[in-house]
Short mmCIF file of C-alpha atoms and ligand atoms in Angstrom, two decimals:
data_model
loop_
_atom_site.label_atom_id
_atom_site.label_comp_id
_atom_site.label_asym_id
_atom_site.label_seq_id
_atom_site.Cartn_x
_atom_site.Cartn_y
_atom_site.Cartn_z
CA MET Y 579 -30.68 -9.54 -30.10
CA ASN Y 580 -31.34 -6.63 -32.52
CA GLY Y 581 -34.19 -5.28 -30.39
CA SER Y 582 -35.94 -8.43 -29.06
CA VAL Y 583 -35.45 -10.87 -26.25
CA MET Y 584 -35.01 -14.30 -27.78
CA LYS Y 585 -33.77 -17.75 -26.87
CA THR Y 586 -30.09 -18.41 -27.61
CA GLU Y 587 -30.92 -21.28 -29.99
CA GLU Y 588 -33.13 -18.88 -32.03
CA ALA Y 589 -30.47 -16.11 -32.19
CA LEU Y 590 -29.15 -17.30 -35.59
CA VAL Y 591 -26.93 -15.38 -38.04
CA SER Y 592 -25.54 -15.94 -41.54
CA ALA Y 593 -22.57 -18.26 -42.09
CA MET Y 594 -21.09 -15.31 -44.03
CA GLU Y 595 -20.79 -12.93 -41.03
CA PRO Y 596 -17.44 -10.93 -41.05
CA ILE Y 597 -16.81 -12.30 -37.55
CA TYR Y 598 -13.28 -10.87 -37.23
CA LEU Y 599 -14.63 -7.28 -37.27
CA GLY Y 600 -16.64 -7.45 -34.03
CA ILE Y 601 -16.35 -5.59 -30.73
CA PHE Y 602 -17.75 -6.47 -27.35
CA GLU Y 603 -17.83 -5.67 -23.63
CA GLY Y 604 -17.61 -7.92 -20.57
CA ILE Y 605 -19.67 -6.69 -17.62
CA LYS Y 606 -20.79 -8.33 -14.41
CA ALA Y 607 -23.84 -7.97 -12.21
CA TYR Y 608 -23.57 -9.08 -8.63
CA VAL Y 609 -26.17 -9.97 -6.06
CA GLY Y 610 -26.49 -7.11 -3.58
CA GLY Y 611 -25.86 -7.89 0.00
CA ASP Y 612 -24.21 -11.27 -0.62
CA VAL Y 613 -21.61 -11.84 -3.36
CA LEU Y 614 -22.27 -15.57 -3.35
CA GLY Y 615 -26.01 -15.73 -2.64
CA GLU Y 616 -29.39 -14.76 -4.13
CA GLY Y 617 -31.08 -11.41 -4.23
CA GLY Y 618 -31.35 -8.24 -6.31
CA LEU Y 619 -28.61 -7.66 -8.92
CA ASN Y 620 -26.43 -4.64 -9.41
CA ILE Y 621 -24.27 -4.05 -12.50
CA PHE Y 622 -20.71 -3.00 -11.62
CA GLY Y 623 -19.19 -0.19 -13.68
CA TRP Y 624 -22.01 0.06 -16.23
CA VAL Y 625 -21.01 3.64 -17.26
CA PRO Y 626 -17.31 3.07 -17.94
CA HIS Y 627 -18.05 -0.25 -19.70
CA ILE Y 628 -20.70 1.24 -21.97
CA ASP Y 629 -18.48 4.27 -22.64
CA ARG Y 630 -15.68 1.92 -23.73
CA LEU Y 631 -18.12 0.07 -26.00
CA TRP Y 632 -18.95 3.36 -27.68
CA ARG Y 633 -15.20 4.16 -28.04
CA SER Y 634 -14.55 0.70 -29.48
CA ALA Y 635 -17.38 1.31 -32.02
CA ALA Y 636 -15.99 4.71 -32.99
CA VAL Y 637 -12.44 3.40 -33.51
CA THR Y 638 -13.55 0.41 -35.54
CA GLY Y 639 -16.23 2.21 -37.56
CA LEU Y 640 -19.23 0.28 -36.19
CA GLU Y 641 -22.59 1.92 -35.39
CA ILE Y 642 -24.50 0.66 -32.42
CA GLY Y 643 -27.88 2.08 -33.50
CA TYR Y 644 -29.27 2.16 -29.94
CA SER Y 645 -28.72 4.68 -27.12
CA LYS Y 646 -26.78 3.80 -24.01
CA GLU Y 647 -30.03 3.95 -22.04
CA GLU Y 648 -31.68 1.50 -24.53
CA MET Y 649 -28.68 -0.87 -24.04
CA LEU Y 650 -29.22 -0.73 -20.27
CA GLU Y 651 -32.90 -1.38 -20.60
CA ALA Y 652 -32.27 -4.32 -23.02
CA THR Y 653 -29.73 -5.73 -20.51
CA ARG Y 654 -32.27 -5.44 -17.70
CA GLY Y 655 -34.94 -7.02 -19.90
CA ALA Y 656 -32.75 -10.02 -20.76
CA ILE Y 657 -31.81 -10.56 -17.13
CA LYS Y 658 -35.47 -10.46 -16.07
CA ALA Y 659 -36.56 -12.72 -18.98
CA ASN Y 660 -34.08 -15.32 -17.77
CA GLY Y 661 -35.30 -14.92 -14.20
CA PHE Y 662 -31.66 -14.67 -13.03
CA LYS Y 663 -31.27 -14.15 -9.28
CA THR Y 664 -27.57 -15.05 -9.11
CA ASN Y 665 -24.44 -13.31 -10.35
CA VAL Y 666 -24.43 -12.86 -14.16
CA TYR Y 667 -21.94 -11.96 -16.84
CA ILE Y 668 -23.18 -9.64 -19.56
CA GLN Y 669 -21.41 -9.57 -22.94
CA PRO Y 670 -22.73 -6.99 -25.48
CA ARG Y 671 -21.43 -7.86 -28.94
CA ILE Y 672 -21.58 -5.70 -32.08
CA TRP Y 673 -20.49 -6.61 -35.58
CA PRO Y 674 -21.32 -5.72 -39.20
CA LYS Y 675 -24.16 -7.73 -40.69
CA ALA Y 676 -23.14 -10.05 -43.47
CA GLY Y 677 -23.57 -8.59 -46.94
CA THR Y 678 -23.99 -4.96 -45.80
CA GLY Y 679 -20.57 -3.64 -46.85
CA ARG Y 680 -18.10 -5.08 -44.29
CA TYR Y 681 -15.64 -2.17 -43.72
CA HIS Y 682 -18.35 0.43 -44.41
CA ALA Y 683 -21.29 -1.63 -43.27
CA SER Y 684 -24.73 -0.07 -43.07
CA GLU Y 685 -26.22 -2.60 -40.67
CA PHE Y 686 -24.93 -4.13 -37.50
CA HIS Y 687 -25.90 -6.95 -35.11
CA VAL Y 688 -26.31 -5.85 -31.53
CA VAL Y 689 -26.59 -8.85 -29.24
CA ILE Y 690 -26.45 -9.00 -25.44
CA PRO Y 691 -25.88 -12.61 -24.24
CA ILE Y 692 -26.06 -13.09 -20.46
CA TRP Y 693 -25.03 -16.08 -18.46
CA LYS Y 694 -24.34 -17.15 -14.84
CA PHE Y 695 -20.80 -17.23 -13.48
CA ASP Y 696 -19.08 -18.43 -10.28
CA THR Y 697 -17.23 -15.78 -8.39
CA LEU Y 698 -13.74 -16.21 -6.90
CA LEU Y 699 -14.63 -13.50 -4.35
CA GLY Y 700 -16.41 -13.59 -0.99
CA LYS Y 701 -14.81 -14.30 2.35
CA ASP Y 702 -13.62 -17.96 2.66
CA ASN Y 703 -14.34 -18.72 -1.03
CA SER Y 704 -12.15 -21.82 -1.64
CA ARG Y 705 -11.55 -20.91 -5.28
CA PHE Y 706 -9.71 -17.72 -4.37
CA GLY Y 707 -6.46 -19.20 -3.09
CA VAL Y 708 -6.04 -22.03 -5.60
CA GLU Y 709 -2.43 -22.31 -6.86
CA ARG Y 710 -1.82 -20.50 -10.13
CA ARG Y 711 1.53 -20.91 -11.83
CA TYR Y 712 2.05 -18.43 -14.70
CA VAL Y 713 4.67 -17.98 -17.38
CA VAL Y 714 5.96 -15.01 -19.36
CA SER Y 715 4.76 -15.64 -22.88
CA SER Y 716 7.15 -15.82 -25.83
CA TRP Y 717 4.36 -14.03 -27.70
CA ARG Y 718 4.56 -10.21 -27.21
CA ARG Y 719 1.35 -8.24 -26.55
CA ILE Y 720 0.14 -6.76 -29.82
CA ALA Y 721 1.46 -3.25 -30.16
CA SER Y 722 -1.31 -0.67 -29.82
CA ASP Y 723 -0.24 0.98 -33.08
CA ALA Y 724 -0.88 -2.32 -34.92
CA LEU Y 725 -4.22 -3.34 -33.31
CA PRO Y 726 -5.60 -0.90 -30.76
CA THR Y 727 -5.40 -2.74 -27.45
CA GLN Y 728 -7.68 -0.15 -25.83
CA VAL Y 729 -10.48 -1.31 -28.11
CA LYS Y 730 -12.24 -4.46 -26.91
CA SER Y 731 -12.32 -6.26 -30.28
CA TRP Y 732 -12.37 -9.99 -30.88
CA ALA Y 733 -9.34 -9.68 -33.14
CA ASN Y 734 -7.14 -8.79 -30.11
CA TYR Y 735 -8.01 -12.15 -28.52
CA ALA Y 736 -6.22 -14.07 -31.23
CA ASN Y 737 -3.04 -12.79 -29.51
CA SER Y 738 -4.39 -13.91 -26.14
CA ALA Y 739 -5.27 -17.36 -27.50
CA LEU Y 740 -1.66 -17.90 -28.73
CA ALA Y 741 -0.27 -17.07 -25.32
CA THR Y 742 -2.81 -19.17 -23.43
CA ARG Y 743 -2.20 -22.20 -25.63
CA GLU Y 744 1.56 -21.89 -25.25
CA ALA Y 745 1.23 -21.63 -21.45
CA ALA Y 746 -0.94 -24.78 -21.35
CA ARG Y 747 1.50 -26.64 -23.64
CA LEU Y 748 4.36 -25.79 -21.23
CA GLY Y 749 2.29 -26.94 -18.24
CA TYR Y 750 1.42 -23.56 -16.74
CA ASP Y 751 -1.91 -22.12 -15.74
CA GLY Y 752 -1.71 -18.91 -17.74
CA ALA Y 753 0.48 -16.31 -19.38
CA ILE Y 754 1.77 -12.78 -18.78
CA PHE Y 755 2.62 -10.68 -21.86
CA LEU Y 756 5.55 -8.35 -22.25
CA ASP Y 757 4.84 -5.41 -24.58
CA ASN Y 758 6.77 -4.71 -27.83
CA ARG Y 759 9.31 -2.60 -25.81
CA GLY Y 760 9.99 -5.54 -23.46
CA PHE Y 761 8.17 -4.14 -20.42
CA VAL Y 762 5.55 -6.06 -18.52
CA SER Y 763 2.07 -5.56 -20.15
CA GLU Y 764 -0.88 -7.61 -18.91
CA GLY Y 765 -2.47 -11.06 -18.77
CA THR Y 766 -4.39 -12.68 -21.65
CA GLY Y 767 -7.75 -11.41 -20.36
CA ALA Y 768 -6.94 -9.26 -17.40
CA CYS Y 769 -4.64 -6.52 -16.12
CA LEU Y 770 -1.71 -7.22 -13.81
CA MET Y 771 -0.91 -5.68 -10.47
CA THR Y 772 2.08 -6.50 -8.25
CA VAL Y 773 2.92 -5.63 -4.70
CA ARG Y 774 6.42 -4.74 -3.67
CA ASN Y 775 7.47 -3.34 -0.25
CA GLY Y 776 3.84 -2.46 0.51
CA THR Y 777 3.21 -0.56 -2.76
CA VAL Y 778 0.91 -1.78 -5.55
CA ILE Y 779 2.50 -1.39 -8.97
CA THR Y 780 0.70 -1.72 -12.32
CA PRO Y 781 1.73 -1.06 -15.93
CA PRO Y 782 0.44 2.16 -17.63
CA VAL Y 783 -2.07 2.29 -20.51
CA THR Y 784 0.89 2.89 -22.82
CA ALA Y 785 2.15 -0.65 -22.17
CA SER Y 786 -0.40 -1.96 -24.73
CA ILE Y 787 -2.98 -2.95 -22.12
CA LEU Y 788 -6.72 -2.77 -22.31
CA GLU Y 789 -7.72 0.24 -20.26
CA SER Y 790 -9.52 -1.96 -17.75
CA VAL Y 791 -12.54 -0.73 -15.83
CA THR Y 792 -11.55 -2.92 -12.83
CA ARG Y 793 -7.98 -1.65 -12.83
CA GLY Y 794 -9.22 1.94 -12.83
CA ARG Y 795 -11.61 1.32 -9.91
CA LEU Y 796 -8.94 -0.64 -8.02
CA ILE Y 797 -6.37 2.18 -8.44
CA GLU Y 798 -8.93 4.56 -6.89
CA PHE Y 799 -10.02 2.45 -3.91
CA ILE Y 800 -6.68 0.92 -3.03
CA GLU Y 801 -5.32 4.37 -2.31
CA GLU Y 802 -8.43 6.13 -1.05
CA ASP Y 803 -10.14 3.34 0.93
CA LEU Y 804 -7.20 1.12 1.95
CA GLY Y 805 -4.49 3.72 2.22
CA ILE Y 806 -2.06 1.62 0.17
CA PRO Y 807 0.11 3.55 -2.34
CA VAL Y 808 -0.28 2.70 -6.02
CA GLU Y 809 2.36 3.35 -8.70
CA VAL Y 810 1.30 3.25 -12.33
CA ARG Y 811 4.56 2.74 -14.24
CA ASP Y 812 6.52 0.45 -16.48
CA PHE Y 813 8.44 -2.41 -14.95
CA THR Y 814 10.61 -5.18 -16.28
CA ARG Y 815 10.37 -8.93 -16.17
CA VAL Y 816 12.97 -9.12 -13.39
CA GLU Y 817 11.08 -6.57 -11.29
CA LEU Y 818 8.02 -8.82 -11.77
CA TYR Y 819 10.08 -11.70 -10.34
CA ALA Y 820 10.95 -9.50 -7.34
CA ALA Y 821 7.28 -8.85 -6.41
CA ASP Y 822 6.05 -9.93 -2.96
CA GLU Y 823 2.58 -10.54 -4.48
CA ALA Y 824 0.95 -10.46 -7.87
CA PHE Y 825 -2.66 -10.70 -9.04
CA LEU Y 826 -4.74 -10.29 -12.15
CA CYS Y 827 -7.68 -7.93 -12.13
CA GLY Y 828 -10.55 -7.60 -14.57
CA THR Y 829 -14.24 -8.23 -14.91
CA GLY Y 830 -13.77 -11.91 -15.56
CA TYR Y 831 -10.76 -12.49 -13.29
CA GLU Y 832 -12.05 -10.17 -10.52
CA VAL Y 833 -8.99 -10.25 -8.19
CA THR Y 834 -7.08 -13.47 -8.99
CA PRO Y 835 -3.88 -14.12 -7.02
CA LEU Y 836 -0.89 -15.66 -8.80
CA THR Y 837 1.49 -18.08 -7.05
CA SER Y 838 4.49 -17.75 -9.32
CA VAL Y 839 5.78 -16.63 -12.69
CA ASP Y 840 8.44 -18.56 -14.61
CA ASP Y 841 8.58 -20.90 -11.53
CA ILE Y 842 9.70 -18.03 -9.23
CA ASN Y 843 7.32 -17.77 -6.27
CA PHE Y 844 5.93 -14.39 -5.27
CA GLY Y 845 6.87 -13.61 -1.62
CA GLU Y 846 6.42 -15.88 1.39
CA GLU Y 847 2.65 -16.01 1.78
CA TYR Y 848 0.03 -17.12 -0.75
CA PRO Y 849 -2.43 -15.51 -1.30
CA GLY Y 850 -0.57 -12.41 -0.07
CA PRO Y 851 -2.13 -10.13 2.60
CA ILE Y 852 -2.48 -7.05 0.42
CA THR Y 853 -4.07 -9.09 -2.44
CA THR Y 854 -6.49 -10.58 0.07
CA ALA Y 855 -7.37 -7.19 1.58
CA ILE Y 856 -7.98 -5.76 -1.92
CA ALA Y 857 -10.19 -8.71 -2.91
CA GLU Y 858 -12.19 -8.53 0.27
CA HIS Y 859 -12.79 -4.80 -0.09
CA TYR Y 860 -13.69 -5.24 -3.79
CA SER Y 861 -16.26 -7.89 -2.86
CA LYS Y 862 -17.80 -5.54 -0.24
CA ILE Y 863 -18.04 -2.84 -2.93
CA LEU Y 864 -19.78 -5.33 -5.26
CA GLU Y 865 -22.16 -6.30 -2.52
CA GLY Y 866 -23.19 -2.66 -2.07
CA LYS Y 867 -21.70 -2.56 1.45
CA VAL Y 868 -19.34 0.40 0.86
CA ASP Y 869 -21.48 3.56 0.98
CA THR Y 870 -18.97 5.81 -0.85
CA ARG Y 871 -18.76 3.31 -3.78
CA LYS Y 872 -22.46 2.68 -4.29
CA SER Y 873 -22.39 5.00 -7.29
CA TRP Y 874 -20.32 2.35 -9.11
CA LEU Y 875 -23.39 0.03 -8.99
CA THR Y 876 -26.42 0.22 -11.28
CA PRO Y 877 -29.47 -1.70 -10.08
CA VAL Y 878 -31.02 -4.15 -12.57
N1 PMP S 1884 -7.10 -6.91 -20.38
C1 PMP S 1884 -7.69 -7.72 -21.26
C2 PMP S 1884 -6.92 -8.22 -22.44
C3 PMP S 1884 -9.03 -8.15 -21.07
O1 PMP S 1884 -9.58 -9.00 -21.92
C4 PMP S 1884 -9.75 -7.67 -19.96
C5 PMP S 1884 -11.16 -8.12 -19.69
N2 PMP S 1884 -12.05 -7.23 -20.27
C6 PMP S 1884 -9.06 -6.82 -19.06
C7 PMP S 1884 -7.76 -6.46 -19.33
C8 PMP S 1884 -9.79 -6.22 -17.83
O2 PMP S 1884 -10.71 -5.23 -18.25
P1 PMP S 1884 -11.99 -4.91 -17.45
O3 PMP S 1884 -11.60 -4.66 -16.00
O4 PMP S 1884 -12.53 -3.68 -18.09
O5 PMP S 1884 -12.83 -6.09 -17.52
#
């Protein structure tokens, strides 16, 4: 935090922090050679994640005050100080310091909390194929000309919280947003991909989605490594219903298959074969087992 490694309980801030003005990133480091086991850690997609953090700061008028290299060294330092040897989630957070001007602040907190997570990935992981029944939210995705959805700011997650709470109240496991034009947008914390007649289809960045690092990498390797065509285009709620398979993708959600939306099941088989093939290849990339994708990994 702000240049030193410190215990979470000592990382204290003022009660007057302008908390709604913060930005952050969500990044994961996986154990090389075994997605589920112990060993050396590699950060997935460090460069696009840190570039997005810099873009988020520019759009929202925050100054990070450290170089990208210093952020990487701080992340490595915090992982080592914790002695982590298992998969970890890294969440750099930046916000204006209380009392330094708010919208034109002169000082900013830069904090990099790191904690362990349990992956859904890895062959035969029992969490992967758990039933997940989703619903199309009555809350629309915030329009990107109201709050920029390509910025990873905490304010955007107030929209996600409304949709998640509504889904839970209605007895579903999660929500899918439509955008302000009525086209399918994304999940509450992940992008959406569907499979129809052997083609993967995902909404474009203009559908008020966060420009997801995972989505970008998936689009690349699904076509190039697996030979499955990908279409990036708008689609409607009814075309979502017609999908043979659907899954969420993102740092947190990794590749998360969905069973149904609005009580309409996707296809015959769950999890679907293409979703499973994508998840398995993704976990091999994360384990450092795909030579051509090793450049996506940054050793801790
Ligand atoms: N959309 C939203 C709203 C998210 O919160 C996330 C998670 N960061 C994603 C998509 C996926 O983005 P990424 O692959 O960069 O984690």
